[in-house]
mmCIF file of C-alpha atoms in Angstrom:
data_model
loop_
_atom_site.group_PDB
_atom_site.id
_atom_site.type_symbol
_atom_site.label_atom_id
_atom_site.label_comp_id
_atom_site.label_asym_id
_atom_site.label_seq_id
_atom_site.Cartn_x
_atom_site.Cartn_y
_atom_site.Cartn_z
ATOM 1 C CA GLN A 1 -32.928 -23.554 8.950
ATOM 2 C CA VAL A 2 -34.845 -20.512 10.123
ATOM 3 C CA GLN A 3 -35.427 -17.823 7.524
ATOM 4 C CA LEU A 4 -36.897 -14.360 7.943
ATOM 5 C CA GLN A 5 -38.460 -12.200 5.257
ATOM 6 C CA GLU A 6 -39.576 -8.588 5.560
ATOM 7 C CA SER A 7 -42.534 -7.247 3.617
ATOM 8 C CA GLY A 8 -44.399 -3.987 3.372
ATOM 9 C CA PRO A 9 -44.662 -0.736 1.424
ATOM 10 C CA GLY A 10 -41.449 0.684 0.064
ATOM 11 C CA LEU A 11 -42.791 4.220 0.056
ATOM 12 C CA VAL A 12 -44.525 6.002 2.925
ATOM 13 C CA LYS A 13 -45.702 9.599 3.058
ATOM 14 C CA PRO A 14 -44.467 11.949 5.767
ATOM 15 C CA SER A 15 -46.564 11.942 8.958
ATOM 16 C CA GLN A 16 -48.029 8.520 8.110
ATOM 17 C CA THR A 17 -47.330 5.192 9.789
ATOM 18 C CA LEU A 18 -44.706 2.802 8.470
ATOM 19 C CA SER A 19 -45.875 -0.803 8.724
ATOM 20 C CA LEU A 20 -43.683 -3.834 8.072
ATOM 21 C CA THR A 21 -44.144 -7.528 8.645
ATOM 22 C CA CYS A 22 -41.537 -10.219 9.129
ATOM 23 C CA THR A 23 -42.500 -13.763 8.215
ATOM 24 C CA VAL A 24 -40.558 -16.511 9.943
ATOM 25 C CA SER A 25 -40.164 -19.888 8.254
ATOM 26 C CA GLY A 26 -38.370 -23.025 9.360
ATOM 27 C CA GLY A 27 -39.123 -22.441 13.017
ATOM 28 C CA SER A 28 -41.861 -21.242 15.340
ATOM 29 C CA ILE A 29 -41.976 -17.817 16.911
ATOM 30 C CA SER A 30 -43.807 -19.429 19.836
ATOM 31 C CA SER A 31 -41.092 -21.954 20.605
ATOM 32 C CA GLY A 32 -39.501 -19.627 23.095
ATOM 33 C CA GLY A 33 -35.906 -18.775 23.803
ATOM 34 C CA TYR A 34 -35.691 -16.134 21.139
ATOM 35 C CA TYR A 35 -36.439 -12.467 20.813
ATOM 36 C CA TRP A 36 -37.783 -11.073 17.556
ATOM 37 C CA SER A 37 -36.124 -7.819 16.617
ATOM 38 C CA TRP A 38 -36.201 -4.900 14.243
ATOM 39 C CA ILE A 39 -33.047 -3.026 13.263
ATOM 40 C CA ARG A 40 -32.639 -0.294 10.678
ATOM 41 C CA GLN A 41 -29.819 1.157 8.641
ATOM 42 C CA HIS A 42 -29.939 4.638 7.189
ATOM 43 C CA PRO A 43 -28.496 4.852 3.657
ATOM 44 C CA GLY A 44 -24.732 4.499 3.820
ATOM 45 C CA LYS A 45 -24.772 4.551 7.615
ATOM 46 C CA GLY A 46 -24.509 2.202 10.568
ATOM 47 C CA LEU A 47 -27.048 0.025 12.344
ATOM 48 C CA GLU A 48 -29.714 1.220 14.763
ATOM 49 C CA TRP A 49 -31.553 -1.202 17.036
ATOM 50 C CA ILE A 50 -35.270 -0.385 17.075
ATOM 51 C CA GLY A 51 -36.608 -2.945 19.513
ATOM 52 C CA TYR A 52 -37.738 -6.481 20.040
ATOM 53 C CA MET A 53 -40.481 -8.596 21.415
ATOM 54 C CA TYR A 54 -40.621 -11.962 23.063
ATOM 55 C CA TYR A 55 -43.326 -14.338 21.859
ATOM 56 C CA SER A 56 -45.134 -13.879 25.153
ATOM 57 C CA GLY A 57 -45.684 -10.246 24.306
ATOM 58 C CA SER A 58 -42.964 -8.500 26.295
ATOM 59 C CA THR A 59 -41.471 -5.662 24.325
ATOM 60 C CA TYR A 60 -38.375 -3.490 24.608
ATOM 61 C CA TYR A 61 -37.858 -0.410 22.491
ATOM 62 C CA ASN A 62 -35.032 2.005 21.768
ATOM 63 C CA PRO A 63 -35.787 4.999 24.010
ATOM 64 C CA SER A 64 -35.096 7.321 21.093
ATOM 65 C CA LEU A 65 -37.996 5.789 19.146
ATOM 66 C CA LYS A 66 -40.184 4.479 21.939
ATOM 67 C CA SER A 67 -42.950 7.046 21.583
ATOM 68 C CA ARG A 68 -43.501 6.089 17.927
ATOM 69 C CA VAL A 69 -42.790 2.337 17.814
ATOM 70 C CA THR A 70 -44.987 -0.689 18.276
ATOM 71 C CA ILE A 71 -43.801 -4.256 17.738
ATOM 72 C CA SER A 72 -46.395 -6.999 17.802
ATOM 73 C CA VAL A 73 -46.589 -10.713 17.050
ATOM 74 C CA ASP A 74 -49.124 -12.918 15.294
ATOM 75 C CA THR A 75 -48.228 -16.440 16.358
ATOM 76 C CA SER A 76 -50.977 -17.949 14.180
ATOM 77 C CA LYS A 77 -49.195 -16.621 11.099
ATOM 78 C CA ASN A 78 -45.680 -16.974 12.517
ATOM 79 C CA GLN A 79 -45.128 -13.293 11.878
ATOM 80 C CA PHE A 80 -44.125 -10.238 13.815
ATOM 81 C CA SER A 81 -44.657 -6.639 12.831
ATOM 82 C CA LEU A 82 -43.260 -3.143 13.186
ATOM 83 C CA LYS A 83 -45.267 0.049 13.212
ATOM 84 C CA LEU A 84 -43.517 3.405 13.285
ATOM 85 C CA SER A 85 -45.794 6.417 13.456
ATOM 86 C CA SER A 86 -45.391 10.034 12.360
ATOM 87 C CA VAL A 87 -42.553 9.251 9.994
ATOM 88 C CA THR A 88 -40.256 11.859 8.467
ATOM 89 C CA ALA A 89 -37.488 11.694 5.892
ATOM 90 C CA ALA A 90 -35.145 10.765 8.748
ATOM 91 C CA ASP A 91 -36.908 7.406 8.941
ATOM 92 C CA THR A 92 -35.837 6.493 5.405
ATOM 93 C CA ALA A 93 -33.744 3.377 5.887
ATOM 94 C CA VAL A 94 -33.328 -0.298 5.192
ATOM 95 C CA TYR A 95 -35.329 -2.148 7.825
ATOM 96 C CA TYR A 96 -34.202 -5.585 8.950
ATOM 97 C CA CYS A 97 -35.972 -8.134 11.072
ATOM 98 C CA ALA A 98 -33.808 -10.547 13.020
ATOM 99 C CA ARG A 99 -33.884 -13.367 15.519
ATOM 100 C CA ASP A 100 -32.127 -12.379 18.686
ATOM 101 C CA THR A 101 -30.792 -15.018 21.028
ATOM 102 C CA GLY A 102 -30.888 -12.741 24.029
ATOM 103 C CA GLY A 103 -28.170 -10.545 22.681
ATOM 104 C CA PRO A 104 -26.684 -11.194 19.281
ATOM 105 C CA GLY A 105 -28.884 -11.491 16.215
ATOM 106 C CA ASP A 106 -28.051 -14.840 14.711
ATOM 107 C CA CYS A 107 -30.480 -14.814 11.821
ATOM 108 C CA TRP A 108 -31.509 -11.804 9.740
ATOM 109 C CA GLY A 109 -33.916 -11.057 6.952
ATOM 110 C CA GLN A 110 -32.547 -9.626 3.733
ATOM 111 C CA GLY A 111 -33.842 -6.153 4.580
ATOM 112 C CA THR A 112 -36.337 -3.869 2.916
ATOM 113 C CA LEU A 113 -35.819 -0.257 1.908
ATOM 114 C CA VAL A 114 -38.489 2.135 3.099
ATOM 115 C CA THR A 115 -38.432 5.640 1.691
ATOM 116 C CA VAL A 116 -40.388 8.442 3.321
ATOM 117 C CA SER A 117 -41.402 10.951 0.699
ATOM 118 C CA SER A 118 -44.462 12.760 -0.533
ATOM 119 C CA GLU B 1 -27.031 4.535 26.681
ATOM 120 C CA ILE B 2 -23.703 2.814 26.058
ATOM 121 C CA VAL B 3 -21.783 4.370 23.187
ATOM 122 C CA MET B 4 -19.671 2.073 21.042
ATOM 123 C CA THR B 5 -16.704 3.355 19.048
ATOM 124 C CA GLN B 6 -14.645 1.481 16.465
ATOM 125 C CA SER B 7 -11.217 2.092 15.029
ATOM 126 C CA PRO B 8 -9.974 2.562 12.472
ATOM 127 C CA ALA B 9 -12.846 3.732 10.304
ATOM 128 C CA THR B 10 -11.154 2.161 7.288
ATOM 129 C CA LEU B 11 -8.460 -0.502 7.238
ATOM 130 C CA SER B 12 -6.590 -1.232 4.016
ATOM 131 C CA VAL B 13 -5.122 -4.717 3.987
ATOM 132 C CA SER B 14 -3.580 -6.977 1.370
ATOM 133 C CA PRO B 15 -5.021 -10.468 0.867
ATOM 134 C CA GLY B 16 -3.261 -12.943 3.133
ATOM 135 C CA GLU B 17 -2.373 -10.307 5.710
ATOM 136 C CA ARG B 18 -3.682 -10.041 9.240
ATOM 137 C CA ALA B 19 -6.353 -7.495 10.147
ATOM 138 C CA THR B 20 -6.964 -6.194 13.651
ATOM 139 C CA LEU B 21 -10.124 -4.216 14.363
ATOM 140 C CA SER B 22 -10.881 -2.451 17.640
ATOM 141 C CA CYS B 23 -14.119 -1.731 19.462
ATOM 142 C CA ARG B 24 -14.504 0.286 22.631
ATOM 143 C CA ALA B 25 -17.504 0.699 24.945
ATOM 144 C CA SER B 26 -18.214 3.842 26.946
ATOM 145 C CA GLN B 27 -18.679 1.651 30.032
ATOM 146 C CA SER B 28 -18.155 -1.985 30.814
ATOM 147 C CA VAL B 29 -20.239 -4.463 28.834
ATOM 148 C CA SER B 30 -18.556 -7.490 30.414
ATOM 149 C CA SER B 31 -18.244 -10.056 27.603
ATOM 150 C CA ASN B 32 -21.623 -9.237 26.091
ATOM 151 C CA LEU B 33 -20.193 -8.141 22.778
ATOM 152 C CA ALA B 34 -20.900 -9.366 19.254
ATOM 153 C CA TRP B 35 -19.194 -8.788 15.909
ATOM 154 C CA TYR B 36 -20.984 -8.748 12.561
ATOM 155 C CA GLN B 37 -19.807 -8.689 8.966
ATOM 156 C CA GLN B 38 -21.800 -6.830 6.332
ATOM 157 C CA LYS B 39 -21.204 -6.899 2.588
ATOM 158 C CA PRO B 40 -22.831 -4.398 0.184
ATOM 159 C CA GLY B 41 -26.517 -5.090 -0.336
ATOM 160 C CA GLN B 42 -26.580 -7.828 2.298
ATOM 161 C CA ALA B 43 -27.783 -8.143 5.849
ATOM 162 C CA PRO B 44 -25.219 -8.309 8.642
ATOM 163 C CA ARG B 45 -23.933 -11.777 9.491
ATOM 164 C CA LEU B 46 -23.083 -12.751 13.047
ATOM 165 C CA LEU B 47 -19.413 -13.678 13.395
ATOM 166 C CA ILE B 48 -18.632 -13.601 17.109
ATOM 167 C CA TYR B 49 -20.706 -13.455 20.286
ATOM 168 C CA GLY B 50 -19.749 -13.465 23.934
ATOM 169 C CA ALA B 51 -16.701 -11.466 22.788
ATOM 170 C CA SER B 52 -14.826 -14.581 21.670
ATOM 171 C CA THR B 53 -17.177 -17.381 20.577
ATOM 172 C CA ARG B 54 -17.462 -17.956 16.854
ATOM 173 C CA ALA B 55 -20.979 -18.305 15.510
ATOM 174 C CA THR B 56 -21.985 -21.421 13.620
ATOM 175 C CA GLY B 57 -20.112 -21.845 10.360
ATOM 176 C CA ILE B 58 -17.654 -19.006 10.894
ATOM 177 C CA PRO B 59 -14.101 -19.872 9.802
ATOM 178 C CA ALA B 60 -11.377 -20.166 12.408
ATOM 179 C CA ARG B 61 -9.455 -17.249 10.877
ATOM 180 C CA PHE B 62 -11.928 -14.980 12.689
ATOM 181 C CA SER B 63 -11.223 -14.540 16.384
ATOM 182 C CA GLY B 64 -12.462 -12.164 19.050
ATOM 183 C CA SER B 65 -10.971 -11.093 22.325
ATOM 184 C CA GLY B 66 -11.429 -8.618 25.139
ATOM 185 C CA SER B 67 -13.799 -7.836 27.971
ATOM 186 C CA GLY B 68 -15.054 -4.827 29.835
ATOM 187 C CA THR B 69 -14.577 -1.886 27.506
ATOM 188 C CA GLU B 70 -11.902 -2.978 25.024
ATOM 189 C CA PHE B 71 -12.437 -5.584 22.322
ATOM 190 C CA THR B 72 -10.614 -6.817 19.257
ATOM 191 C CA LEU B 73 -11.633 -8.736 16.157
ATOM 192 C CA THR B 74 -8.727 -10.387 14.359
ATOM 193 C CA ILE B 75 -8.829 -11.883 10.893
ATOM 194 C CA SER B 76 -5.663 -13.941 10.715
ATOM 195 C CA SER B 77 -5.245 -14.135 6.929
ATOM 196 C CA LEU B 78 -7.596 -12.057 4.861
ATOM 197 C CA GLN B 79 -9.423 -13.797 2.053
ATOM 198 C CA SER B 80 -11.097 -11.982 -0.828
ATOM 199 C CA GLU B 81 -14.519 -12.655 0.665
ATOM 200 C CA ASP B 82 -13.561 -10.913 3.924
ATOM 201 C CA PHE B 83 -13.494 -7.419 2.474
ATOM 202 C CA ALA B 84 -16.573 -5.884 4.088
ATOM 203 C CA VAL B 85 -17.746 -3.631 6.903
ATOM 204 C CA TYR B 86 -17.510 -4.973 10.445
ATOM 205 C CA TYR B 87 -19.714 -3.826 13.317
ATOM 206 C CA CYS B 88 -19.526 -4.492 17.015
ATOM 207 C CA GLN B 89 -22.635 -4.527 19.203
ATOM 208 C CA GLN B 90 -23.061 -4.546 22.963
ATOM 209 C CA TYR B 91 -25.937 -6.391 24.581
ATOM 210 C CA ASN B 92 -25.055 -5.964 28.225
ATOM 211 C CA ASN B 93 -27.003 -2.830 29.068
ATOM 212 C CA TRP B 94 -30.249 -2.399 27.160
ATOM 213 C CA PRO B 95 -32.408 -1.010 25.832
ATOM 214 C CA PRO B 96 -30.984 -0.063 23.481
ATOM 215 C CA ARG B 97 -28.557 -2.659 22.187
ATOM 216 C CA THR B 98 -26.060 -0.339 20.570
ATOM 217 C CA PHE B 99 -23.806 -0.829 17.590
ATOM 218 C CA GLY B 100 -20.487 0.719 16.751
ATOM 219 C CA PRO B 101 -20.161 2.857 13.604
ATOM 220 C CA GLY B 102 -18.291 0.144 11.744
ATOM 221 C CA THR B 103 -14.849 -0.499 10.283
ATOM 222 C CA LYS B 104 -14.538 -0.933 6.546
ATOM 223 C CA VAL B 105 -11.878 -3.423 5.510
ATOM 224 C CA ASP B 106 -10.819 -2.804 1.948
ATOM 225 C CA ILE B 107 -8.160 -4.060 -0.416
ATOM 226 C CA LYS B 108 -4.766 -2.406 -0.206
#
């Protein structure tokens, strides 16, 4: 059974870069057939798809965040990462990593709250 | 970007009753539509994909229908564990893969 777990700082200062890592266990990121995604949820709000990457390195980002987002993969550690630059309070959210089967996310991490505040 | 809308925003239902949730896309998404359930403090759980296919382990009381721009999630007989927020998501035209705003199903 594949499991995903987010990790990273829970507090980031405005204008800095938010960095999160998702560790995948029970399956290999390199096995192919899956896309590795980041989704966020503002407090009390709905879901916003941030982007995903395929293990080969192809990436797709939400156009609304594209200028600030980088998703990368470390196959040796079976991890993928999210970097979001120049954060503001509007980036305060619960960040989820998920396995995407080419559309629906069939396996999600538990989520991690990131607060942007000085 | 395809905009997803859901109705109603809140649905009050008694246990054992049927719940019908609607999702609409601003343009056709074919059958590339998923439904998720989210309980407080938890990650979303995939219920339905391909508009009508139940994900692994999802009870048969959950069913999805529709294509194009109009979709429905039906819970045939609500159980206590079904009270949650339900989101639809299109994955036909991306990026981005857009979600609806959600429907909260609460106890009447």
